[in-house]
mmCIF file of C-alpha atoms and ligand atoms in Angstrom:
data_model
loop_
_atom_site.group_PDB
_atom_site.id
_atom_site.type_symbol
_atom_site.label_atom_id
_atom_site.label_comp_id
_atom_site.label_asym_id
_atom_site.label_seq_id
_atom_site.Cartn_x
_atom_site.Cartn_y
_atom_site.Cartn_z
ATOM 1 C CA MET A 1 124.507 99.024 118.368
ATOM 2 C CA MET A 2 123.766 102.348 120.379
ATOM 3 C CA ARG A 3 125.497 101.671 123.412
ATOM 4 C CA ASN A 4 122.775 103.315 125.548
ATOM 5 C CA TRP A 5 119.239 101.772 125.904
ATOM 6 C CA LEU A 6 116.858 104.590 125.301
ATOM 7 C CA CYS A 7 113.568 102.930 124.309
ATOM 8 C CA GLN A 8 111.882 100.294 123.117
ATOM 9 C CA ALA A 9 108.291 98.787 122.102
ATOM 10 C CA ASP A 10 107.054 95.656 123.163
ATOM 11 C CA VAL A 11 104.016 93.807 121.686
ATOM 12 C CA THR A 12 102.416 90.510 122.306
ATOM 13 C CA ILE A 13 100.895 88.908 119.601
ATOM 14 C CA GLU A 14 98.385 85.805 119.282
ATOM 15 C CA ILE A 15 98.721 83.946 116.059
ATOM 16 C CA GLU A 16 95.944 82.276 114.565
ATOM 17 C CA PRO A 17 96.167 79.883 111.808
ATOM 18 C CA VAL A 18 93.218 80.749 109.001
ATOM 19 C CA ASP A 19 94.475 77.920 107.072
ATOM 20 C CA PRO A 20 96.153 74.312 107.814
ATOM 21 C CA VAL A 21 99.783 75.059 108.853
ATOM 22 C CA LEU A 22 101.883 72.311 107.083
ATOM 23 C CA VAL A 23 104.465 70.387 109.135
ATOM 24 C CA LYS A 24 106.933 68.308 106.985
ATOM 25 C CA SER A 25 107.304 64.722 108.371
ATOM 26 C CA GLY A 26 110.823 63.190 108.931
ATOM 27 C CA TYR A 27 111.044 62.090 105.332
ATOM 28 C CA ALA A 28 109.216 64.483 103.276
ATOM 29 C CA THR A 29 110.678 67.218 101.145
ATOM 30 C CA LEU A 30 108.419 69.711 99.889
ATOM 31 C CA ASP A 31 109.594 73.242 98.766
ATOM 32 C CA GLY A 32 113.060 73.964 100.384
ATOM 33 C CA THR A 33 113.822 75.843 103.840
ATOM 34 C CA ASP A 34 110.498 77.133 104.497
ATOM 35 C CA MET A 35 109.305 77.402 108.075
ATOM 36 C CA VAL A 36 108.561 73.984 109.671
ATOM 37 C CA PRO A 37 106.694 74.218 112.968
ATOM 38 C CA VAL A 38 108.236 71.790 115.345
ATOM 39 C CA SER A 39 107.411 70.177 118.562
ATOM 40 C CA THR A 40 108.884 69.724 121.876
ATOM 41 C CA PHE A 41 107.940 68.399 125.110
ATOM 42 C CA ARG A 42 106.620 70.769 127.928
ATOM 43 C CA ASN A 43 105.654 69.266 131.314
ATOM 44 C CA GLY A 44 105.648 65.792 129.767
ATOM 45 C CA GLN A 45 103.317 66.929 126.862
ATOM 46 C CA GLN A 46 104.455 67.245 123.138
ATOM 47 C CA VAL A 47 103.414 70.849 122.063
ATOM 48 C CA TYR A 48 103.836 72.311 118.847
ATOM 49 C CA TYR A 49 105.288 75.786 118.478
ATOM 50 C CA LEU A 50 106.140 78.177 115.747
ATOM 51 C CA PRO A 51 110.020 78.809 115.957
ATOM 52 C CA GLY A 52 110.772 82.593 116.450
ATOM 53 C CA THR A 53 113.635 82.293 114.139
ATOM 54 C CA SER A 54 111.554 81.247 111.264
ATOM 55 C CA LEU A 55 108.481 83.927 112.091
ATOM 56 C CA LYS A 56 111.145 86.754 111.910
ATOM 57 C CA GLY A 57 112.154 85.417 108.511
ATOM 58 C CA VAL A 58 108.578 85.726 107.232
ATOM 59 C CA LEU A 59 108.239 89.031 108.607
ATOM 60 C CA ARG A 60 111.379 90.288 107.200
ATOM 61 C CA SER A 61 110.258 89.028 103.529
ATOM 62 C CA HIS A 62 107.116 90.953 104.032
ATOM 63 C CA PHE A 63 108.818 93.954 105.131
ATOM 64 C CA GLU A 64 111.359 93.681 102.272
ATOM 65 C CA ARG A 65 108.157 93.311 100.067
ATOM 66 C CA ILE A 66 106.621 96.336 101.520
ATOM 67 C CA ALA A 67 109.871 98.532 101.213
ATOM 68 C CA ARG A 68 110.533 97.618 97.642
ATOM 69 C CA THR A 69 106.945 98.067 96.538
ATOM 70 C CA LEU A 70 107.107 101.736 97.895
ATOM 71 C CA GLN A 71 110.544 102.581 96.708
ATOM 72 C CA PRO A 72 112.433 100.201 94.341
ATOM 73 C CA GLY A 73 115.907 99.144 95.154
ATOM 74 C CA SER A 74 115.655 100.257 98.885
ATOM 75 C CA VAL A 75 116.552 97.189 100.350
ATOM 76 C CA CYS A 76 119.010 94.625 99.678
ATOM 77 C CA LEU A 77 118.890 90.711 99.094
ATOM 78 C CA PRO A 78 120.519 89.719 102.212
ATOM 79 C CA TYR A 79 122.336 86.433 100.976
ATOM 80 C CA HIS A 80 123.566 88.148 97.661
ATOM 81 C CA ASP A 81 127.118 87.846 98.087
ATOM 82 C CA PRO A 82 129.375 89.480 95.461
ATOM 83 C CA LYS A 83 131.531 86.759 95.805
ATOM 84 C CA ARG A 84 129.240 84.033 94.959
ATOM 85 C CA LYS A 85 126.835 83.559 92.149
ATOM 86 C CA LEU A 86 123.322 83.837 93.357
ATOM 87 C CA PRO A 87 120.686 83.783 90.419
ATOM 88 C CA VAL A 88 118.734 86.943 90.753
ATOM 89 C CA PRO A 89 115.884 86.888 88.273
ATOM 90 C CA VAL A 90 115.068 90.617 88.505
ATOM 91 C CA GLU A 91 117.346 92.717 86.669
ATOM 92 C CA ALA A 92 116.864 95.856 88.819
ATOM 93 C CA GLU A 93 118.299 93.723 91.779
ATOM 94 C CA LYS A 94 121.259 92.160 90.398
ATOM 95 C CA GLN A 95 123.441 94.909 92.078
ATOM 96 C CA SER A 96 121.301 94.562 95.396
ATOM 97 C CA TYR A 97 124.206 92.589 97.363
ATOM 98 C CA GLY A 98 123.523 92.197 100.909
ATOM 99 C CA CYS A 99 124.488 94.855 103.140
ATOM 100 C CA GLY A 100 126.583 92.357 105.329
ATOM 101 C CA TYR A 101 128.873 92.039 102.129
ATOM 102 C CA ARG A 102 129.560 95.735 101.885
ATOM 103 C CA SER A 103 132.077 97.769 103.683
ATOM 104 C CA ARG A 104 133.498 101.206 104.036
ATOM 105 C CA GLU A 105 137.264 101.369 103.678
ATOM 106 C CA GLY A 106 139.046 102.012 107.138
ATOM 107 C CA ASN A 107 135.474 102.469 108.836
ATOM 108 C CA ASP A 108 133.779 99.412 109.988
ATOM 109 C CA THR A 109 132.375 100.699 113.264
ATOM 110 C CA THR A 110 128.934 99.815 114.145
ATOM 111 C CA ALA A 111 128.071 103.158 113.757
ATOM 112 C CA ALA A 112 129.080 103.326 109.850
ATOM 113 C CA VAL A 113 127.738 99.714 109.420
ATOM 114 C CA TYR A 114 124.463 101.031 110.662
ATOM 115 C CA ALA A 115 124.355 104.361 108.675
ATOM 116 C CA ASP A 116 125.090 102.326 105.550
ATOM 117 C CA SER A 117 122.571 99.476 106.096
ATOM 118 C CA CYS A 118 119.332 99.146 104.124
ATOM 119 C CA ALA A 119 115.831 99.737 105.993
ATOM 120 C CA ALA A 120 115.557 95.666 106.279
ATOM 121 C CA CYS A 121 119.124 95.270 107.833
ATOM 122 C CA ARG A 122 118.727 97.964 110.151
ATOM 123 C CA GLN A 123 115.440 96.574 111.353
ATOM 124 C CA PHE A 124 116.426 92.991 111.378
ATOM 125 C CA GLY A 125 120.072 92.707 111.289
ATOM 126 C CA SER A 126 122.660 91.315 108.724
ATOM 127 C CA LEU A 127 125.869 89.473 109.013
ATOM 128 C CA LYS A 128 127.325 92.160 110.942
ATOM 129 C CA PHE A 129 125.010 93.164 113.733
ATOM 130 C CA ALA A 130 121.494 91.901 115.109
ATOM 131 C CA GLY A 131 119.109 94.521 114.121
ATOM 132 C CA ARG A 132 116.563 96.153 116.179
ATOM 133 C CA PHE A 133 113.590 93.763 115.881
ATOM 134 C CA SER A 134 113.027 90.418 117.848
ATOM 135 C CA ILE A 135 110.430 87.713 118.264
ATOM 136 C CA GLY A 136 110.428 84.679 120.483
ATOM 137 C CA ASP A 137 109.042 81.171 119.924
ATOM 138 C CA ALA A 138 105.130 81.206 119.536
ATOM 139 C CA TYR A 139 103.527 78.436 121.685
ATOM 140 C CA PRO A 140 99.742 77.455 122.155
ATOM 141 C CA ALA A 141 97.802 79.576 124.241
ATOM 142 C CA PRO A 142 96.289 77.653 127.408
ATOM 143 C CA LYS A 143 93.182 75.772 126.067
ATOM 144 C CA HIS A 144 93.986 76.722 122.427
ATOM 145 C CA GLU A 145 96.267 73.884 121.114
ATOM 146 C CA PRO A 146 96.256 73.047 117.703
ATOM 147 C CA THR A 147 94.725 70.011 116.429
ATOM 148 C CA ILE A 148 97.108 67.740 114.260
ATOM 149 C CA GLU A 149 95.750 66.205 111.028
ATOM 150 C CA SER A 150 97.636 64.200 108.339
ATOM 151 C CA ARG A 151 97.405 64.733 104.616
ATOM 152 C CA ASN A 152 98.552 62.791 101.995
ATOM 153 C CA GLY A 153 100.751 64.787 99.361
ATOM 154 C CA VAL A 154 102.034 64.216 95.510
ATOM 155 C CA GLY A 155 105.593 65.149 94.922
ATOM 156 C CA ILE A 156 105.879 67.864 92.093
ATOM 157 C CA ASP A 157 108.846 68.203 89.906
ATOM 158 C CA ARG A 158 110.265 71.766 90.670
ATOM 159 C CA PHE A 159 111.180 72.136 86.820
ATOM 160 C CA THR A 160 108.255 70.571 84.818
ATOM 161 C CA GLY A 161 105.724 71.227 87.568
ATOM 162 C CA GLY A 162 104.147 67.875 86.755
ATOM 163 C CA THR A 163 103.870 65.215 89.566
ATOM 164 C CA VAL A 164 106.668 63.010 90.218
ATOM 165 C CA ARG A 165 105.792 59.194 89.876
ATOM 166 C CA GLY A 166 106.005 57.089 92.986
ATOM 167 C CA VAL A 167 106.662 60.258 95.187
ATOM 168 C CA LEU A 168 103.919 60.458 97.953
ATOM 169 C CA PHE A 169 104.277 61.636 101.570
ATOM 170 C CA ASP A 170 102.763 62.148 104.457
ATOM 171 C CA LEU A 171 102.121 65.678 105.789
ATOM 172 C CA GLN A 172 101.071 66.859 109.329
ATOM 173 C CA ALA A 173 99.088 69.959 109.292
ATOM 174 C CA LEU A 174 98.406 71.996 112.234
ATOM 175 C CA VAL A 175 94.816 72.909 112.431
ATOM 176 C CA GLY A 176 93.176 75.821 114.692
ATOM 177 C CA GLY A 177 94.663 76.829 117.929
ATOM 178 C CA ARG A 178 96.411 79.974 119.028
ATOM 179 C CA PHE A 179 100.029 80.831 119.428
ATOM 180 C CA VAL A 180 101.548 83.420 121.483
ATOM 181 C CA ALA A 181 104.701 85.390 120.407
ATOM 182 C CA LYS A 182 106.378 88.403 121.921
ATOM 183 C CA ILE A 183 107.903 91.001 119.616
ATOM 184 C CA ARG A 184 110.573 93.858 120.535
ATOM 185 C CA LEU A 185 112.020 96.632 118.756
ATOM 186 C CA ALA A 186 114.400 98.237 120.788
ATOM 187 C CA ASN A 187 116.309 101.515 120.250
ATOM 188 C CA PHE A 188 113.851 102.202 117.265
ATOM 189 C CA GLU A 189 113.843 104.953 114.913
ATOM 190 C CA LEU A 190 110.221 106.365 114.465
ATOM 191 C CA TRP A 191 110.468 104.944 110.795
ATOM 192 C CA GLN A 192 111.053 101.449 112.253
ATOM 193 C CA LEU A 193 108.298 101.670 114.830
ATOM 194 C CA ALA A 194 106.109 102.807 111.526
ATOM 195 C CA GLY A 195 107.634 99.518 109.641
ATOM 196 C CA LEU A 196 106.282 97.493 112.875
ATOM 197 C CA LYS A 197 102.839 99.229 112.688
ATOM 198 C CA LEU A 198 102.777 98.250 108.998
ATOM 199 C CA LEU A 199 103.612 94.579 109.635
ATOM 200 C CA LEU A 200 101.271 94.244 112.329
ATOM 201 C CA ASP A 201 98.091 95.590 110.486
ATOM 202 C CA ASP A 202 98.809 93.319 107.657
ATOM 203 C CA PHE A 203 99.348 90.342 110.191
ATOM 204 C CA ALA A 204 95.718 91.396 111.225
ATOM 205 C CA ASP A 205 94.477 91.376 107.684
ATOM 206 C CA GLU A 206 95.715 87.717 107.143
ATOM 207 C CA MET A 207 98.261 88.924 104.579
ATOM 208 C CA ILE A 208 101.151 86.926 106.190
ATOM 209 C CA ALA A 209 101.379 83.299 105.751
ATOM 210 C CA VAL A 210 103.800 80.653 107.663
ATOM 211 C CA GLY A 211 104.795 77.365 107.141
ATOM 212 C CA SER A 212 105.432 75.008 104.164
ATOM 213 C CA GLY A 213 103.287 75.012 101.172
ATOM 214 C CA ARG A 214 102.640 78.820 101.013
ATOM 215 C CA SER A 215 102.725 79.289 97.390
ATOM 216 C CA ARG A 216 99.679 76.990 97.219
ATOM 217 C CA GLY A 217 97.781 79.234 99.552
ATOM 218 C CA LEU A 218 98.339 77.331 102.553
ATOM 219 C CA GLY A 219 99.475 78.551 106.044
ATOM 220 C CA ARG A 220 97.867 82.031 106.085
ATOM 221 C CA VAL A 221 97.501 83.456 109.902
ATOM 222 C CA ARG A 222 95.635 86.223 111.546
ATOM 223 C CA GLY A 223 97.962 88.117 113.970
ATOM 224 C CA VAL A 224 95.804 89.831 116.650
ATOM 225 C CA VAL A 225 97.799 92.266 118.836
ATOM 226 C CA LYS A 226 97.057 91.441 122.729
ATOM 227 C CA SER A 227 99.329 94.242 124.212
ATOM 228 C CA PHE A 228 101.555 97.069 123.007
ATOM 229 C CA SER A 229 103.421 99.235 125.240
ATOM 230 C CA LEU A 230 106.519 101.594 124.586
ATOM 231 C CA THR A 231 108.995 102.260 127.200
ATOM 232 C CA TYR A 232 111.559 104.861 127.587
ATOM 233 C CA LEU A 233 114.252 105.704 130.056
ATOM 234 C CA ARG A 234 113.415 108.041 132.554
ATOM 235 C CA THR A 235 115.214 111.061 132.034
ATOM 236 C CA ALA A 236 115.064 114.756 132.555
ATOM 237 C CA SER A 237 113.699 115.129 128.840
ATOM 238 C CA THR A 238 111.469 112.523 129.210
ATOM 239 C CA PRO A 239 108.684 112.907 126.298
ATOM 240 C CA GLU A 240 105.232 113.903 126.450
ATOM 241 C CA SER A 241 104.684 112.821 122.917
ATOM 242 C CA LEU A 242 105.997 109.980 120.612
ATOM 243 C CA VAL A 243 109.666 110.189 119.767
ATOM 244 C CA GLY A 244 112.196 107.552 118.685
ATOM 245 C CA ILE A 245 115.891 107.344 119.076
ATOM 246 C CA GLY A 246 116.591 109.907 116.073
ATOM 247 C CA GLN A 247 115.196 112.453 118.808
ATOM 248 C CA LEU A 248 116.621 111.043 122.053
ATOM 249 C CA ALA A 249 120.031 110.350 120.897
ATOM 250 C CA GLY A 250 123.073 113.167 120.983
ATOM 251 C CA ALA A 251 123.754 115.151 117.721
ATOM 252 C CA GLN A 252 126.942 113.407 117.084
ATOM 253 C CA GLU A 253 125.347 109.692 117.271
ATOM 254 C CA ARG A 254 122.492 111.215 115.196
ATOM 255 C CA ALA A 255 125.173 112.033 112.660
ATOM 256 C CA SER A 256 127.422 109.082 112.955
ATOM 257 C CA TYR A 257 124.547 106.378 112.849
ATOM 258 C CA ARG A 258 122.653 108.659 110.242
ATOM 259 C CA LEU A 259 119.605 108.355 112.276
ATOM 260 C CA HIS A 260 116.561 109.504 110.188
ATOM 261 C CA ASP A 261 115.144 112.778 111.669
ATOM 262 C CA TRP A 262 111.611 112.954 111.104
ATOM 263 C CA THR A 263 108.769 114.110 113.503
ATOM 264 C CA PRO A 264 104.766 113.579 112.940
ATOM 265 C CA GLU A 265 102.870 116.985 112.958
ATOM 266 C CA PRO A 266 101.203 117.156 114.874
ATOM 267 C CA PRO A 267 102.900 115.434 117.343
ATOM 268 C CA ILE A 268 101.683 111.910 118.777
ATOM 269 C CA GLU A 269 100.504 112.279 122.237
ATOM 270 C CA LEU A 270 101.067 109.246 124.713
ATOM 271 C CA PRO A 271 98.897 108.528 127.781
ATOM 272 C CA THR A 272 100.076 108.654 131.096
ATOM 273 C CA ALA A 273 103.073 106.697 131.893
ATOM 274 C CA ALA A 274 103.700 103.889 134.582
ATOM 275 C CA VAL A 275 107.015 104.580 136.253
ATOM 276 C CA HIS A 276 109.234 101.456 136.924
ATOM 277 C CA GLY A 277 112.393 102.617 138.191
ATOM 278 C CA LEU A 278 114.219 104.093 135.641
ATOM 279 C CA ARG A 279 111.639 103.318 132.986
ATOM 280 C CA ARG A 280 108.524 104.947 131.927
ATOM 281 C CA ARG A 281 106.020 102.727 130.311
ATOM 282 C CA TYR A 282 103.414 103.769 128.161
ATOM 283 C CA ASP A 283 100.530 101.184 127.516
ATOM 284 C CA LEU A 284 98.881 101.469 124.237
ATOM 285 C CA ASP A 285 97.002 98.124 124.192
ATOM 286 C CA ALA A 286 93.660 99.835 123.343
ATOM 287 C CA ASP A 287 94.365 102.140 120.450
ATOM 288 C CA TRP A 288 97.986 101.521 119.345
ATOM 289 C CA SER A 289 96.863 101.210 115.603
ATOM 290 C CA GLN A 290 94.763 104.277 115.731
ATOM 291 C CA ARG A 291 97.468 106.091 117.869
ATOM 292 C CA LEU A 292 100.305 105.412 115.526
ATOM 293 C CA ARG A 293 98.431 106.189 112.144
ATOM 294 C CA THR A 294 100.259 109.483 111.402
ATOM 295 C CA LEU A 295 103.446 107.624 111.939
ATOM 296 C CA VAL A 296 103.091 105.557 108.636
ATOM 297 C CA PRO A 297 104.680 108.171 106.135
ATOM 298 C CA ALA A 298 107.992 107.980 108.259
ATOM 299 C CA PHE A 299 108.644 104.759 106.517
ATOM 300 C CA GLU A 300 108.322 105.843 103.147
ATOM 301 C CA ALA A 301 110.205 109.133 103.881
ATOM 302 C CA PHE A 302 112.977 107.111 105.236
ATOM 303 C CA LEU A 303 113.317 104.872 102.348
ATOM 304 C CA GLN A 304 113.600 107.904 100.241
ATOM 305 C CA TRP A 305 116.030 109.676 102.387
ATOM 306 C CA HIS A 306 118.427 106.889 102.922
ATOM 307 C CA GLY A 307 118.591 105.774 99.412
ATOM 308 C CA GLY A 308 118.896 101.988 99.911
ATOM 309 C CA PRO A 309 121.940 100.058 100.603
ATOM 310 C CA GLN A 310 125.313 101.783 100.982
ATOM 311 C CA GLY A 311 128.852 100.891 100.939
ATOM 312 C CA ASN A 312 131.456 99.235 98.785
ATOM 313 C CA VAL A 313 130.977 96.139 97.281
ATOM 314 C CA SER A 314 134.377 93.866 96.776
ATOM 315 C CA ARG A 315 133.897 91.570 93.853
ATOM 316 C CA GLN A 316 137.128 89.959 94.129
ATOM 317 C CA ARG A 317 136.871 86.046 94.346
ATOM 318 C CA THR A 318 138.601 84.836 97.376
ATOM 319 C CA SER A 319 140.419 81.522 96.566
ATOM 320 C CA ALA A 320 138.181 78.939 98.134
HETATM 321 ZN ZN1 LIG B 1 120.432 95.093 103.692
#
């Protein structure tokens, strides 16, 4: 990604299960590769936590859903490899091969890959690069450990939807508790910060579910933002109002990475910065959602302007 570090957003989020969050026991199989809250030992005690990789997957899916709703075809199906057959039920998405399987002949530089990548791959990464968004493991806040309850389940046949005789399994459910996770969006474009805001708003509105059994209405969580800050490299052109990498990068980088040129009108003012060495940090804890309100149109504007996944798809089968 861009060689210079220019800006980042840091968010601390507290995740509160609204419904029980299911944990698969050692021998149960429920519904595929959904997130499994896992446990580890910390200071000699067993603690349950929500793995960051799984939270990232859940947030990416939600982000993709928002993008597809606003602009059909704007994001790829990340695991859709033209060389393999992935059953794609939606006709319009049959050509939505993953950005990681696309290329530009003779120009697979990071800049070209980024330029061609869809909104979701730019934000969360693809087989070719890491993306701008990261989230760590979510551990229980002190004195807010969840309780563990055992549940019984009945095996459901995937094809008929009926129960399967003799298949009974034990489940463990995490009930209550609060989990703390840290999110970072590095070198963001303004539409990416808008995308983060849309995710955080839906997190707060209990629109996001984690764990197994989500299709049965389990695993709903509420995500409450506890801190929100923006940090910029302290340069001569340090901004007084909100900017992203689209405004901070030079003209050449802006063109080669195909950065979106969009600024809110009127500009979004920033509070007084705290200076830490070479960095300036702006604390938006109290009013991030309200302050970033007028940034939201950047997201849809980007989707329309970018036009979805670009680059060539090779359909030749490799001899396996
Ligand atoms: Zn993509």
